[in-house]
Every structure is written in C-alpha cells, then in structure tokens.
Amino acid sequence: MPAAQIPDTLRAQFTKSHIALSLATAQKDMPLCLVNEGFTTLSGYGQDQVQGRNCRFLQTPETPAEQVSSIRDFLRDDHADDGRFPVLNRTRDGRDFMNLVFLSKLRRATGELAFVLASQFDLDKAQRRGQQVEHDASLARNVNDVRRAAGQLGLIMADSAELIARSITTLARITIRDE
C-alpha cells in the first residue's frame, strides 16, 4: 500500500507509541504496510524488511496450529472486530518468544475493512524482567492521548482493562472513519 494512503494521524500515533505496532492492509493475504520502532525493537525486523509481507513470517515451525487457526478464524469472521491471541513467534536473531497480539479491524465509515492493526507484547520478556508494570504504564499513557483526542469529539471512555488494551485502536478507528 502506498504510504500516502495511510492517514497522517494514524502514522503519527505509530511514531509516538512505544508499544510494538504493525498495520496490515485489507488486501489479499493482508500484507504489512507500516510498523513502528517498538515493533522493530521487538522483532528485529525493520520497515523495509517487513513491508508487503504477511506477519506469519514471524511464526516458527513449532508455532502450535491452534494459535494460527485462532488468528485465521478471527480475520475471516466479518463480525469480529477485536481479538487477543498468544502466538509463538521468532525474532530476526532466532529467539523464540510468546507474543501476545491484540488485533483490531479498522473499518471505513462504510463498514469496509481498511486495515488490521496489531499491538504486540513479548510475554516471556515481561515475565523474565517483571516488565508488565512498564507495559501497563505505557498503555496508560496511550489511553490519556486517546482520551484527549476522544474528548475533542465528545466521546467518553471507561477505565476498563479491555479499553486500555485497545486505546491505540480507538484512535486508529476514529482516524480511518474520518478520512
């Protein structure tokens, strides 16, 4: 997907977020069109190495089939907009890790699927280093950014853990629907 078709507001959210983010187009095989620095740090792959590829390249031969099928089923279900999936992935340098992936479908105002947004968390690293607190703080900062943007649109957000996990998605959906 040409860079010009990604809304500037969404691109800016990617740039400022410290959470690993990736964006896939709704084209056949859902190729990646944008990743942020957090994704690059997590996976070891840069934008130029992932653009145009489906994110399944991160899977390993040992990735359980049920993890893959859960994601595939979610992507095929036109009624599902958000999902959370643990999936065994591998970094560019060959380290396996359990990736907790939050997937959100971003639709245009017409309801047409435009993008699939993913935020990724290395569960193994978080458990080894006790970084869950750091991830929570980072998500809370993103929620505050979304709150400010949502407040400008007259929207109210509740403080549930589920909405915190989808904070970036909320801003992205507002951006896509308003383009």
Short mmCIF file of C-alpha atoms in Angstrom, two decimals:
data_model
loop_
_atom_site.label_atom_id
_atom_site.label_comp_id
_atom_site.label_asym_id
_atom_site.label_seq_id
_atom_site.Cartn_x
_atom_site.Cartn_y
_atom_site.Cartn_z
CA MET A 1 0.00 0.00 0.00
CA PRO A 2 1.40 3.40 -0.88
CA ALA A 3 2.40 5.42 2.15
CA ALA A 4 0.10 8.24 1.03
CA GLN A 5 -2.99 6.11 1.75
CA ILE A 6 -2.22 5.74 5.47
CA PRO A 7 -3.83 8.68 7.29
CA ASP A 8 -1.29 11.10 8.78
CA THR A 9 -2.95 10.93 12.22
CA LEU A 10 -2.55 7.15 12.30
CA ARG A 11 1.05 7.39 11.13
CA ALA A 12 1.74 9.94 13.89
CA GLN A 13 0.22 7.63 16.53
CA PHE A 14 2.53 4.85 15.33
CA THR A 15 5.55 7.11 15.55
CA LYS A 16 4.93 8.28 19.10
CA SER A 17 3.83 4.95 20.58
CA HIS A 18 6.36 2.83 22.46
CA ILE A 19 4.08 -0.20 22.16
CA ALA A 20 5.05 -2.50 19.27
CA LEU A 21 2.57 -1.79 16.47
CA SER A 22 2.03 -3.11 12.98
CA LEU A 23 -0.55 -2.29 10.34
CA ALA A 24 -1.68 -4.60 7.55
CA THR A 25 -3.83 -3.66 4.60
CA ALA A 26 -7.11 -5.42 3.90
CA GLN A 27 -5.73 -6.65 0.57
CA LYS A 28 -5.46 -10.37 -0.13
CA ASP A 29 -3.03 -12.01 2.33
CA MET A 30 -3.05 -8.82 4.46
CA PRO A 31 0.48 -7.54 3.84
CA LEU A 32 2.13 -5.27 6.37
CA CYS A 33 2.30 -1.63 5.31
CA LEU A 34 3.59 0.04 8.46
CA VAL A 35 5.48 -0.90 11.64
CA ASN A 36 6.86 1.33 14.35
CA GLU A 37 10.11 1.43 16.29
CA GLY A 38 8.57 -0.71 19.04
CA PHE A 39 7.88 -3.45 16.50
CA THR A 40 11.41 -3.15 15.13
CA THR A 41 12.85 -3.46 18.64
CA LEU A 42 10.63 -6.43 19.49
CA SER A 43 11.12 -8.41 16.28
CA GLY A 44 14.49 -7.23 14.99
CA TYR A 45 12.96 -6.52 11.57
CA GLY A 46 12.82 -3.03 10.08
CA GLN A 47 10.09 -1.45 7.97
CA ASP A 48 11.91 -2.25 4.74
CA GLN A 49 12.18 -5.94 5.71
CA VAL A 50 8.50 -6.43 6.52
CA GLN A 51 6.62 -4.18 4.12
CA GLY A 52 4.48 -6.24 1.77
CA ARG A 53 4.85 -9.44 3.82
CA ASN A 54 2.18 -11.18 5.88
CA CYS A 55 3.14 -11.23 9.55
CA ARG A 56 3.11 -15.03 9.59
CA PHE A 57 6.83 -14.85 8.72
CA LEU A 58 7.34 -14.38 12.47
CA GLN A 59 5.92 -17.84 13.22
CA THR A 60 8.20 -20.79 13.89
CA PRO A 61 7.88 -24.42 12.81
CA GLU A 62 6.90 -25.06 16.45
CA THR A 63 4.08 -22.48 16.49
CA PRO A 64 1.01 -24.50 17.51
CA ALA A 65 -1.56 -24.92 14.74
CA GLU A 66 -4.37 -23.87 17.08
CA GLN A 67 -2.69 -20.49 17.63
CA VAL A 68 -2.51 -19.91 13.89
CA SER A 69 -6.08 -21.11 13.28
CA SER A 70 -7.44 -18.82 16.03
CA ILE A 71 -5.96 -15.80 14.28
CA ARG A 72 -7.10 -17.01 10.86
CA ASP A 73 -10.66 -17.59 12.15
CA PHE A 74 -10.74 -14.10 13.66
CA LEU A 75 -9.57 -12.50 10.41
CA ARG A 76 -12.21 -14.37 8.39
CA ASP A 77 -15.05 -13.51 10.79
CA ASP A 78 -16.62 -10.33 9.46
CA HIS A 79 -18.49 -9.81 12.75
CA ALA A 80 -15.39 -9.87 14.97
CA ASP A 81 -13.53 -6.59 15.30
CA ASP A 82 -11.09 -7.22 18.16
CA GLY A 83 -9.18 -10.22 19.42
CA ARG A 84 -6.29 -11.17 21.67
CA PHE A 85 -4.04 -14.07 20.71
CA PRO A 86 -0.92 -15.63 22.21
CA VAL A 87 1.31 -16.88 19.40
CA LEU A 88 4.80 -18.35 19.40
CA ASN A 89 7.00 -16.10 17.25
CA ARG A 90 10.68 -15.81 16.41
CA THR A 91 12.82 -12.68 16.24
CA ARG A 92 15.18 -11.94 13.38
CA ASP A 93 18.10 -13.15 15.51
CA GLY A 94 16.39 -16.52 16.12
CA ARG A 95 15.00 -16.06 19.64
CA ASP A 96 11.59 -17.64 20.19
CA PHE A 97 9.11 -15.70 22.32
CA MET A 98 5.46 -15.85 23.27
CA ASN A 99 3.84 -12.86 21.58
CA LEU A 100 0.55 -11.58 22.96
CA VAL A 101 -1.04 -9.98 19.90
CA PHE A 102 -4.04 -7.67 20.06
CA LEU A 103 -5.70 -7.50 16.64
CA SER A 104 -8.24 -4.87 15.68
CA LYS A 105 -10.02 -4.41 12.39
CA LEU A 106 -10.16 -0.82 11.24
CA ARG A 107 -13.14 -0.10 9.01
CA ARG A 108 -14.08 2.86 6.89
CA ALA A 109 -17.32 4.70 7.65
CA THR A 110 -18.97 2.44 5.04
CA GLY A 111 -18.06 -0.65 7.08
CA GLU A 112 -15.46 -1.78 4.54
CA LEU A 113 -12.34 -3.29 6.13
CA ALA A 114 -9.38 -0.96 5.53
CA PHE A 115 -6.61 -2.22 7.83
CA VAL A 116 -5.81 -4.67 10.59
CA LEU A 117 -3.94 -3.09 13.48
CA ALA A 118 -1.80 -5.26 15.75
CA SER A 119 -0.11 -4.42 19.01
CA GLN A 120 2.41 -6.93 20.25
CA PHE A 121 3.83 -7.74 23.68
CA ASP A 122 6.69 -10.13 24.45
CA LEU A 123 5.18 -12.10 27.34
CA ASP A 124 8.38 -14.02 28.01
CA LYS A 125 10.44 -10.85 28.36
CA ALA A 126 7.80 -9.22 30.53
CA GLN A 127 7.74 -12.23 32.85
CA ARG A 128 11.54 -12.52 32.99
CA ARG A 129 12.10 -8.87 33.78
CA GLY A 130 8.88 -8.03 35.54
CA GLN A 131 8.08 -5.50 32.82
CA GLN A 132 4.32 -5.90 32.98
CA VAL A 133 4.20 -2.74 35.09
CA GLU A 134 6.14 -0.89 32.38
CA HIS A 135 3.74 -2.13 29.68
CA ASP A 136 0.77 -1.06 31.77
CA ALA A 137 2.24 2.42 32.25
CA SER A 138 2.89 2.75 28.53
CA LEU A 139 -0.67 1.70 27.76
CA ALA A 140 -1.97 4.19 30.31
CA ARG A 141 -0.03 6.99 28.56
CA ASN A 142 -1.61 5.95 25.26
CA VAL A 143 -5.05 5.96 26.87
CA ASN A 144 -4.50 9.54 28.01
CA ASP A 145 -3.62 10.52 24.43
CA VAL A 146 -6.74 8.79 23.15
CA ARG A 147 -8.86 10.43 25.86
CA ARG A 148 -7.71 13.86 24.75
CA ALA A 149 -8.50 13.05 21.11
CA ALA A 150 -11.81 11.43 22.03
CA GLY A 151 -12.73 14.37 24.28
CA GLN A 152 -12.42 16.66 21.29
CA LEU A 153 -15.03 14.50 19.56
CA GLY A 154 -17.35 14.41 22.57
CA LEU A 155 -16.67 10.77 23.32
CA ILE A 156 -16.37 9.24 26.80
CA MET A 157 -14.09 6.28 27.58
CA ALA A 158 -14.37 3.97 30.57
CA ASP A 159 -11.29 2.84 32.51
CA SER A 160 -11.60 -0.91 31.96
CA ALA A 161 -8.59 -3.07 31.22
CA GLU A 162 -10.13 -4.08 27.91
CA LEU A 163 -10.35 -0.48 26.74
CA ILE A 164 -6.82 0.19 27.90
CA ALA A 165 -5.62 -2.67 25.71
CA ARG A 166 -7.49 -1.13 22.77
CA SER A 167 -6.57 2.51 23.30
CA ILE A 168 -4.49 2.84 20.16
CA THR A 169 -7.18 1.02 18.21
CA THR A 170 -9.77 3.57 19.29
CA LEU A 171 -7.74 6.45 17.90
CA ALA A 172 -6.98 4.50 14.75
CA ARG A 173 -10.67 3.77 14.18
CA ILE A 174 -11.56 7.43 14.59
CA THR A 175 -8.86 8.30 12.08
CA ILE A 176 -9.95 5.73 9.47
CA ARG A 177 -13.64 6.62 9.73
CA ASP A 178 -12.92 10.32 9.38
CA GLU A 179 -10.64 10.04 6.33
#
